[in-house]
XYZ file of C-alpha atoms in Angstrom:
194
model
C 140.802 -86.639 14.213
C 138.657 -83.744 15.290
C 138.047 -83.283 18.976
C 134.887 -81.663 20.299
C 135.674 -78.102 21.283
C 134.346 -76.020 24.132
C 130.946 -74.406 23.505
C 132.381 -70.926 22.884
C 134.714 -72.266 20.214
C 131.896 -74.205 18.591
C 129.792 -71.041 18.420
C 132.652 -69.279 16.614
C 132.948 -72.180 14.200
C 129.194 -72.050 13.621
C 129.639 -68.496 12.356
C 132.494 -69.215 9.989
C 132.031 -72.656 8.436
C 131.989 -72.891 4.625
C 130.960 -69.644 2.965
C 129.104 -67.870 5.690
C 128.300 -70.805 7.920
C 125.454 -72.375 5.911
C 125.613 -75.705 7.726
C 125.966 -74.327 11.206
C 123.510 -71.500 10.746
C 120.966 -74.063 9.629
C 121.761 -76.310 12.609
C 121.462 -73.427 15.063
C 118.102 -72.416 13.578
C 116.874 -76.002 13.692
C 118.011 -76.334 17.308
C 115.870 -73.304 18.202
C 112.978 -74.992 16.383
C 113.192 -78.121 18.510
C 116.204 -80.084 17.351
C 115.307 -81.140 13.850
C 118.375 -81.277 11.673
C 118.059 -82.467 8.143
C 119.853 -85.227 6.367
C 122.114 -82.854 4.435
C 123.262 -81.256 7.712
C 124.159 -84.667 9.135
C 125.904 -85.702 5.946
C 128.071 -82.569 6.182
C 128.831 -83.209 9.865
C 130.028 -86.716 8.964
C 131.985 -85.448 5.946
C 133.728 -82.835 8.125
C 135.142 -85.731 10.124
C 136.576 -87.365 7.019
C 134.002 -90.138 6.722
C 133.789 -91.237 3.101
C 130.500 -91.211 1.108
C 129.728 -94.962 1.296
C 130.219 -94.939 5.069
C 128.090 -91.806 5.429
C 125.296 -93.491 3.460
C 125.383 -96.510 5.781
C 125.290 -94.320 8.887
C 122.526 -92.095 7.493
C 120.458 -95.149 6.565
C 120.663 -96.231 10.195
C 119.834 -92.757 11.513
C 116.815 -92.582 9.222
C 115.425 -95.797 10.715
C 116.390 -94.898 14.291
C 114.654 -91.504 14.113
C 111.730 -92.562 11.950
C 113.049 -90.224 9.250
C 113.020 -87.116 11.464
C 116.837 -86.819 11.715
C 116.192 -85.036 15.019
C 118.842 -85.191 17.714
C 116.019 -84.823 20.270
C 114.134 -87.873 18.966
C 112.721 -90.031 21.758
C 111.911 -93.685 21.281
C 108.227 -94.482 21.622
C 107.733 -96.546 24.776
C 111.463 -96.958 25.279
C 114.669 -95.377 26.565
C 116.367 -94.585 23.208
C 117.352 -90.953 22.624
C 118.813 -88.907 19.807
C 120.083 -89.612 16.299
C 121.432 -93.013 17.296
C 118.740 -93.812 19.886
C 121.382 -94.175 22.576
C 120.380 -95.863 25.795
C 121.972 -97.538 28.806
C 125.762 -97.396 29.023
C 126.181 -95.502 25.742
C 123.668 -92.794 26.759
C 125.245 -92.452 30.212
C 128.697 -92.174 28.629
C 127.369 -89.551 26.197
C 125.945 -87.473 29.072
C 129.339 -87.571 30.850
C 131.015 -86.637 27.544
C 128.792 -83.542 27.264
C 129.581 -82.485 30.834
C 133.310 -83.097 30.394
C 133.446 -81.026 27.194
C 131.084 -78.329 28.507
C 128.780 -78.562 25.492
C 125.045 -78.913 25.070
C 123.314 -81.785 23.379
C 123.156 -81.244 19.606
C 123.424 -83.126 16.343
C 127.082 -82.090 16.170
C 127.792 -83.346 19.711
C 126.093 -86.698 19.035
C 128.003 -87.200 15.790
C 131.264 -86.224 17.495
C 130.619 -88.661 20.363
C 129.953 -91.463 17.884
C 133.129 -90.550 15.986
C 135.252 -90.296 19.146
C 133.920 -93.599 20.484
C 135.423 -95.233 17.384
C 138.435 -93.115 16.351
C 139.432 -91.165 19.445
C 138.446 -93.321 22.413
C 140.920 -91.668 24.796
C 139.040 -88.364 24.373
C 136.161 -89.852 26.362
C 136.285 -88.647 29.961
C 137.789 -90.934 32.589
C 134.469 -90.695 34.447
C 132.960 -93.185 31.955
C 135.074 -95.874 33.625
C 132.861 -95.526 36.690
C 129.912 -96.789 34.633
C 131.516 -100.209 34.146
C 133.205 -102.925 36.175
C 136.855 -102.396 37.108
C 138.180 -104.758 34.446
C 136.667 -102.669 31.625
C 138.184 -99.774 29.673
C 136.839 -96.897 27.599
C 136.846 -99.039 24.472
C 134.274 -101.318 26.129
C 131.576 -98.702 25.523
C 131.560 -99.913 21.915
C 133.810 -102.976 22.289
C 137.438 -103.149 21.117
C 136.733 -105.708 18.378
C 133.740 -103.654 17.281
C 135.875 -100.516 17.048
C 138.447 -102.221 14.833
C 135.779 -103.673 12.539
C 133.962 -100.326 12.294
C 137.215 -98.584 11.335
C 137.850 -101.220 8.676
C 134.389 -101.063 7.151
C 134.228 -97.246 7.316
C 137.479 -97.115 5.354
C 136.842 -99.787 2.730
C 133.346 -101.311 2.981
C 130.354 -100.784 0.736
C 127.471 -98.674 2.023
C 125.479 -101.853 2.746
C 128.397 -103.349 4.691
C 128.741 -100.138 6.691
C 125.005 -100.074 7.398
C 125.044 -103.650 8.669
C 128.201 -103.359 10.758
C 127.174 -99.987 12.216
C 123.820 -101.483 13.152
C 125.347 -104.590 14.739
C 128.436 -103.064 16.329
C 127.473 -99.507 17.327
C 123.691 -99.152 17.295
C 122.944 -102.649 18.645
C 119.161 -102.193 18.294
C 116.681 -104.472 20.012
C 114.826 -104.723 16.678
C 117.144 -104.660 13.682
C 114.711 -103.815 10.866
C 117.575 -104.724 8.529
C 115.451 -104.515 5.386
C 114.497 -100.913 6.189
C 118.084 -99.956 7.038
C 119.332 -101.424 3.784
C 116.599 -99.685 1.800
C 117.384 -96.326 3.439
C 121.105 -96.828 2.781
C 120.536 -97.728 -0.867
C 118.531 -94.522 -1.352
C 121.715 -92.651 -0.456
C 124.086 -94.724 -2.629
C 121.866 -95.984 -5.470
C 124.646 -96.682 -7.985
C 127.010 -98.591 -5.730
């Protein structure tokens, strides 16, 4: 699994990724323009972490709904606390903020995707300070939930795009309003022949 690097290392990677840094150059430019990444950028960020196409489609379908199609890591929920690509709030948002501080990186699409990935595949990379956000009997895996982590790993590795979309919604996003029909529609746009 990839581990989020220090900011200086990320900047070097931004310069050298895939034939002249097309993905990262685009992300850096979009960050300067207010945080709008595009869907292709996010798909590449997920692919770089080894997430297979059906799983990426399910995640992107969720992100499309969560951001209202903007795919902006700076997206703010209207009349609510949700922030970013995944509209994190509460414990997950607090854990993400500690994660940024611990890794000495700024908020970005890459950092949000890496946090999501680490919260599932590399839970021990989360800083110990996240334990202070929960009761003493809880561990780092309780940010997502141990059973949720195992099911997300399973569905990411072998589920259809629709299964990934549903499980990611229920087990990671945990939205107050599911809008399942919209999530499924957005997912199917990305995997139409599945």
